[in-house]
PDB file of C-alpha atoms in Angstrom:
ATOM      1  CA  MET Y   1      83.530  12.473  90.982  1.00 89.00           C
ATOM      2  CA  ASN Y   2      84.326  16.154  91.482  1.00 94.00           C
ATOM      3  CA  ILE Y   3      87.456  18.282  91.635  1.00 96.00           C
ATOM      4  CA  ASN Y   4      87.658  18.223  95.446  1.00 96.00           C
ATOM      5  CA  GLU Y   5      87.491  14.403  95.555  1.00 96.00           C
ATOM      6  CA  PHE Y   6      90.131  14.195  92.819  1.00 96.00           C
ATOM      7  CA  LEU Y   7      92.512  16.633  94.523  1.00 97.00           C
ATOM      8  CA  ASP Y   8      92.052  14.943  97.901  1.00 97.00           C
ATOM      9  CA  TYR Y   9      92.898  11.579  96.321  1.00 97.00           C
ATOM     10  CA  VAL Y  10      95.989  12.670  94.378  1.00 97.00           C
ATOM     11  CA  ASN Y  11      97.320  14.962  97.102  1.00 97.00           C
ATOM     12  CA  LYS Y  12      97.529  11.891  99.361  1.00 96.00           C
ATOM     13  CA  GLY Y  13      99.821  10.279  96.757  1.00 96.00           C
ATOM     14  CA  ASN Y  14      97.341   7.556  95.855  1.00 97.00           C
ATOM     15  CA  THR Y  15      97.968   5.632  92.647  1.00 96.00           C
ATOM     16  CA  ILE Y  16      95.679   6.438  89.727  1.00 96.00           C
ATOM     17  CA  HIS Y  17      94.823   3.082  88.194  1.00 96.00           C
ATOM     18  CA  VAL Y  18      94.350   3.067  84.443  1.00 94.00           C
ATOM     19  CA  ASN Y  19      90.672   2.914  83.381  1.00 94.00           C
ATOM     20  CA  SER Y  20      89.452   3.601  86.940  1.00 96.00           C
ATOM     21  CA  GLU Y  21      86.880   6.314  87.683  1.00 96.00           C
ATOM     22  CA  MET Y  22      89.749   8.474  88.960  1.00 96.00           C
ATOM     23  CA  HIS Y  23      91.632   7.979  85.686  1.00 96.00           C
ATOM     24  CA  LYS Y  24      88.518   8.831  83.635  1.00 97.00           C
ATOM     25  CA  TYR Y  25      88.035  12.024  85.639  1.00 97.00           C
ATOM     26  CA  MET Y  26      91.708  12.906  85.126  1.00 96.00           C
ATOM     27  CA  VAL Y  27      91.157  12.587  81.345  1.00 96.00           C
ATOM     28  CA  GLU Y  28      88.161  14.949  81.612  1.00 96.00           C
ATOM     29  CA  LEU Y  29      90.379  17.476  83.394  1.00 97.00           C
ATOM     30  CA  SER Y  30      92.983  17.078  80.640  1.00 97.00           C
ATOM     31  CA  ASN Y  31      90.400  17.856  77.969  1.00 97.00           C
ATOM     32  CA  GLU Y  32      89.309  20.991  79.837  1.00 97.00           C
ATOM     33  CA  ALA Y  33      92.949  22.055  80.237  1.00 98.00           C
ATOM     34  CA  MET Y  34      93.597  21.583  76.506  1.00 97.00           C
ATOM     35  CA  LYS Y  35      90.624  23.808  75.704  1.00 97.00           C
ATOM     36  CA  ILE Y  36      91.752  26.593  78.047  1.00 98.00           C
ATOM     37  CA  THR Y  37      95.424  26.414  77.031  1.00 98.00           C
ATOM     38  CA  ALA Y  38      94.383  26.584  73.354  1.00 98.00           C
ATOM     39  CA  GLU Y  39      92.617  29.852  74.195  1.00 98.00           C
ATOM     40  CA  LEU Y  40      95.643  31.120  76.140  1.00 98.00           C
ATOM     41  CA  ASN Y  41      98.123  30.159  73.434  1.00 98.00           C
ATOM     42  CA  GLY Y  42      96.033  30.967  70.356  1.00 96.00           C
ATOM     43  CA  SER Y  43      96.437  34.730  70.196  1.00 97.00           C
ATOM     44  CA  TYR Y  44      97.825  37.779  71.974  1.00 97.00           C
ATOM     45  CA  HIS Y  45      96.379  38.615  75.410  1.00 98.00           C
ATOM     46  CA  THR Y  46      97.018  41.525  77.725  1.00 97.00           C
ATOM     47  CA  PRO Y  47      98.634  40.732  81.085  1.00 97.00           C
ATOM     48  CA  GLU Y  48      95.223  41.129  82.719  1.00 97.00           C
ATOM     49  CA  GLU Y  49      93.650  38.674  80.269  1.00 98.00           C
ATOM     50  CA  ILE Y  50      96.466  36.194  80.903  1.00 98.00           C
ATOM     51  CA  CYS Y  51      95.739  36.383  84.651  1.00 98.00           C
ATOM     52  CA  GLU Y  52      92.042  35.781  84.004  1.00 98.00           C
ATOM     53  CA  ILE Y  53      92.604  32.821  81.656  1.00 98.00           C
ATOM     54  CA  PHE Y  54      95.244  31.270  83.914  1.00 98.00           C
ATOM     55  CA  SER Y  55      92.913  31.664  86.912  1.00 98.00           C
ATOM     56  CA  ARG Y  56      90.234  29.720  85.019  1.00 98.00           C
ATOM     57  CA  LEU Y  57      92.799  27.083  84.122  1.00 98.00           C
ATOM     58  CA  ILE Y  58      93.866  26.478  87.732  1.00 98.00           C
ATOM     59  CA  GLY Y  59      90.391  27.005  89.205  1.00 97.00           C
ATOM     60  CA  LYS Y  60      91.357  29.821  91.576  1.00 97.00           C
ATOM     61  CA  PRO Y  61      92.453  33.429  91.252  1.00 97.00           C
ATOM     62  CA  VAL Y  62      96.085  34.344  90.731  1.00 97.00           C
ATOM     63  CA  ASP Y  63      97.432  37.583  92.147  1.00 97.00           C
ATOM     64  CA  LYS Y  64      97.475  40.543  89.760  1.00 96.00           C
ATOM     65  CA  SER Y  65     101.293  40.514  90.132  1.00 98.00           C
ATOM     66  CA  PHE Y  66     101.431  37.167  88.258  1.00 98.00           C
ATOM     67  CA  GLY Y  67     103.103  37.261  84.865  1.00 98.00           C
ATOM     68  CA  MET Y  68     103.459  34.833  82.003  1.00 98.00           C
ATOM     69  CA  PHE Y  69     104.673  34.758  78.427  1.00 98.00           C
ATOM     70  CA  PRO Y  70     102.640  32.092  76.615  1.00 98.00           C
ATOM     71  CA  PRO Y  71     102.609  29.510  75.236  1.00 98.00           C
ATOM     72  CA  PHE Y  72     102.015  27.414  78.337  1.00 98.00           C
ATOM     73  CA  TYR Y  73     100.991  23.761  78.480  1.00 98.00           C
ATOM     74  CA  THR Y  74      99.400  21.555  81.121  1.00 97.00           C
ATOM     75  CA  ASP Y  75      97.399  18.347  81.105  1.00 93.00           C
ATOM     76  CA  CYS Y  76      95.447  19.193  84.269  1.00 96.00           C
ATOM     77  CA  GLY Y  77      95.886  22.692  85.685  1.00 96.00           C
ATOM     78  CA  LYS Y  78      93.725  22.252  88.751  1.00 98.00           C
ATOM     79  CA  ASN Y  79      96.565  21.347  91.130  1.00 98.00           C
ATOM     80  CA  ILE Y  80      98.771  24.404  90.539  1.00 98.00           C
ATOM     81  CA  ASN Y  81      99.216  26.932  93.360  1.00 98.00           C
ATOM     82  CA  ILE Y  82     100.938  30.221  92.512  1.00 98.00           C
ATOM     83  CA  GLY Y  83     102.270  32.840  94.921  1.00 98.00           C
ATOM     84  CA  LYS Y  84     102.629  36.574  94.348  1.00 98.00           C
ATOM     85  CA  ASN Y  85     105.116  38.125  91.920  1.00 98.00           C
ATOM     86  CA  VAL Y  86     105.628  34.830  90.067  1.00 98.00           C
ATOM     87  CA  PHE Y  87     106.730  34.922  86.439  1.00 98.00           C
ATOM     88  CA  ILE Y  88     106.521  31.953  84.045  1.00 98.00           C
ATOM     89  CA  ASN Y  89     108.379  32.349  80.760  1.00 98.00           C
ATOM     90  CA  SER Y  90     107.312  30.868  77.428  1.00 98.00           C
ATOM     91  CA  CYS Y  91     106.978  27.204  76.448  1.00 98.00           C
ATOM     92  CA  CYS Y  92     106.694  25.748  79.969  1.00 98.00           C
ATOM     93  CA  CYS Y  93     104.917  22.441  80.498  1.00 98.00           C
ATOM     94  CA  PHE Y  94     103.396  21.536  83.883  1.00 98.00           C
ATOM     95  CA  GLN Y  95     102.034  18.047  84.587  1.00 97.00           C
ATOM     96  CA  ASP Y  96     100.434  19.008  87.873  1.00 97.00           C
ATOM     97  CA  GLN Y  97      98.164  16.146  88.968  1.00 97.00           C
ATOM     98  CA  GLY Y  98     100.454  15.516  91.955  1.00 97.00           C
ATOM     99  CA  GLY Y  99     100.490  19.207  92.879  1.00 98.00           C
ATOM    100  CA  ILE Y 100     102.791  22.080  91.946  1.00 98.00           C
ATOM    101  CA  THR Y 101     103.287  24.904  94.439  1.00 98.00           C
ATOM    102  CA  ILE Y 102     105.306  27.940  93.382  1.00 98.00           C
ATOM    103  CA  GLY Y 103     106.252  30.419  96.108  1.00 98.00           C
ATOM    104  CA  ASP Y 104     106.242  34.209  96.013  1.00 98.00           C
ATOM    105  CA  GLY Y 105     108.824  35.839  93.776  1.00 98.00           C
ATOM    106  CA  ALA Y 106     109.731  32.699  91.819  1.00 98.00           C
ATOM    107  CA  LEU Y 107     110.980  33.026  88.246  1.00 98.00           C
ATOM    108  CA  ILE Y 108     110.447  30.101  85.872  1.00 98.00           C
ATOM    109  CA  GLY Y 109     112.634  30.135  82.728  1.00 98.00           C
ATOM    110  CA  HIS Y 110     111.854  29.149  79.130  1.00 98.00           C
ATOM    111  CA  LYS Y 111     110.855  25.551  78.420  1.00 98.00           C
ATOM    112  CA  VAL Y 112     110.792  24.388  82.039  1.00 98.00           C
ATOM    113  CA  VAL Y 113     109.059  21.038  82.574  1.00 98.00           C
ATOM    114  CA  MET Y 114     107.493  20.114  85.921  1.00 98.00           C
ATOM    115  CA  ALA Y 115     106.200  16.538  85.960  1.00 98.00           C
ATOM    116  CA  THR Y 116     104.409  15.210  89.045  1.00 98.00           C
ATOM    117  CA  LEU Y 117     103.318  11.817  87.685  1.00 96.00           C
ATOM    118  CA  ASN Y 118     105.398   8.692  87.345  1.00 95.00           C
ATOM    119  CA  HIS Y 119     104.360   5.307  85.984  1.00 93.00           C
ATOM    120  CA  ASP Y 120     104.386   2.082  87.947  1.00 88.00           C
ATOM    121  CA  PHE Y 121     107.614   0.142  87.418  1.00 89.00           C
ATOM    122  CA  MET Y 122     105.818  -3.214  87.048  1.00 90.00           C
ATOM    123  CA  PRO Y 123     105.195  -3.816  83.315  1.00 93.00           C
ATOM    124  CA  GLU Y 124     101.693  -5.173  83.944  1.00 92.00           C
ATOM    125  CA  ARG Y 125     100.811  -1.934  85.802  1.00 92.00           C
ATOM    126  CA  ARG Y 126     102.670   0.508  83.554  1.00 92.00           C
ATOM    127  CA  GLY Y 127      99.426   2.390  82.775  1.00 93.00           C
ATOM    128  CA  ASP Y 128      98.984   3.295  86.453  1.00 96.00           C
ATOM    129  CA  THR Y 129     100.355   6.662  87.538  1.00 96.00           C
ATOM    130  CA  ILE Y 130     101.719   7.747  90.914  1.00 96.00           C
ATOM    131  CA  PRO Y 131     101.427  11.427  91.850  1.00 97.00           C
ATOM    132  CA  LYS Y 132     104.067  13.244  93.921  1.00 98.00           C
ATOM    133  CA  PRO Y 133     104.150  16.994  94.559  1.00 98.00           C
ATOM    134  CA  ILE Y 134     106.664  19.593  93.451  1.00 98.00           C
ATOM    135  CA  VAL Y 135     107.275  22.539  95.772  1.00 98.00           C
ATOM    136  CA  ILE Y 136     109.192  25.605  94.598  1.00 98.00           C
ATOM    137  CA  GLY Y 137     110.060  27.970  97.452  1.00 98.00           C
ATOM    138  CA  LYS Y 138     110.037  31.755  97.580  1.00 98.00           C
ATOM    139  CA  ASN Y 139     112.439  33.734  95.379  1.00 98.00           C
ATOM    140  CA  VAL Y 140     113.587  30.659  93.450  1.00 98.00           C
ATOM    141  CA  TRP Y 141     114.890  30.960  89.904  1.00 98.00           C
ATOM    142  CA  ILE Y 142     114.434  27.892  87.704  1.00 98.00           C
ATOM    143  CA  GLY Y 143     116.682  28.227  84.643  1.00 98.00           C
ATOM    144  CA  SER Y 144     115.642  27.524  81.068  1.00 98.00           C
ATOM    145  CA  ASN Y 145     115.139  23.909  79.986  1.00 98.00           C
ATOM    146  CA  SER Y 146     115.151  22.560  83.547  1.00 98.00           C
ATOM    147  CA  THR Y 147     113.091  19.484  84.377  1.00 98.00           C
ATOM    148  CA  ILE Y 148     111.713  19.111  87.909  1.00 98.00           C
ATOM    149  CA  LEU Y 149     110.233  15.739  88.833  1.00 98.00           C
ATOM    150  CA  GLY Y 150     107.600  14.745  91.367  1.00 97.00           C
ATOM    151  CA  GLY Y 151     108.759  14.563  94.954  1.00 97.00           C
ATOM    152  CA  VAL Y 152     111.236  17.447  94.547  1.00 98.00           C
ATOM    153  CA  THR Y 153     111.244  20.478  96.842  1.00 98.00           C
ATOM    154  CA  ILE Y 154     113.436  23.482  96.106  1.00 98.00           C
ATOM    155  CA  GLY Y 155     113.898  25.646  99.201  1.00 98.00           C
ATOM    156  CA  ASP Y 156     113.576  29.405  99.446  1.00 98.00           C
ATOM    157  CA  ASN Y 157     116.082  31.662  97.695  1.00 96.00           C
TER     158      ASN Y 157
END
């Protein structure tokens, strides 16, 4: 299993069955994300250092116009896509296995939660998770303490 196979699988909305190889790989990604977010959240970093650490977390470069006030939390990180001039305020939590796309110029307030996984409704399958993407358009402002769930798209402006 590798990151490309994982992202291809979850971006198609396929169920992640508990204890499957896909689930085990997702746990590995969570452990890596915890390590990187501990580094991000553990001490002061310059804006340039925050960009570098966040780029490692998501597995691709963010634009130098990206801004963030840590702490920031995620249990994956590898399915976050960030546009230019995006700002994420402190204490946000992104569960991004299903994919989170944030358009240019978006502002994300304090303590925003974005959760792209849901559990199966059948009690005997409750451990299975179902990914659905979140898309935040350009120039969107998400106010403090908002929760955005999988399958939600917020249009531009």
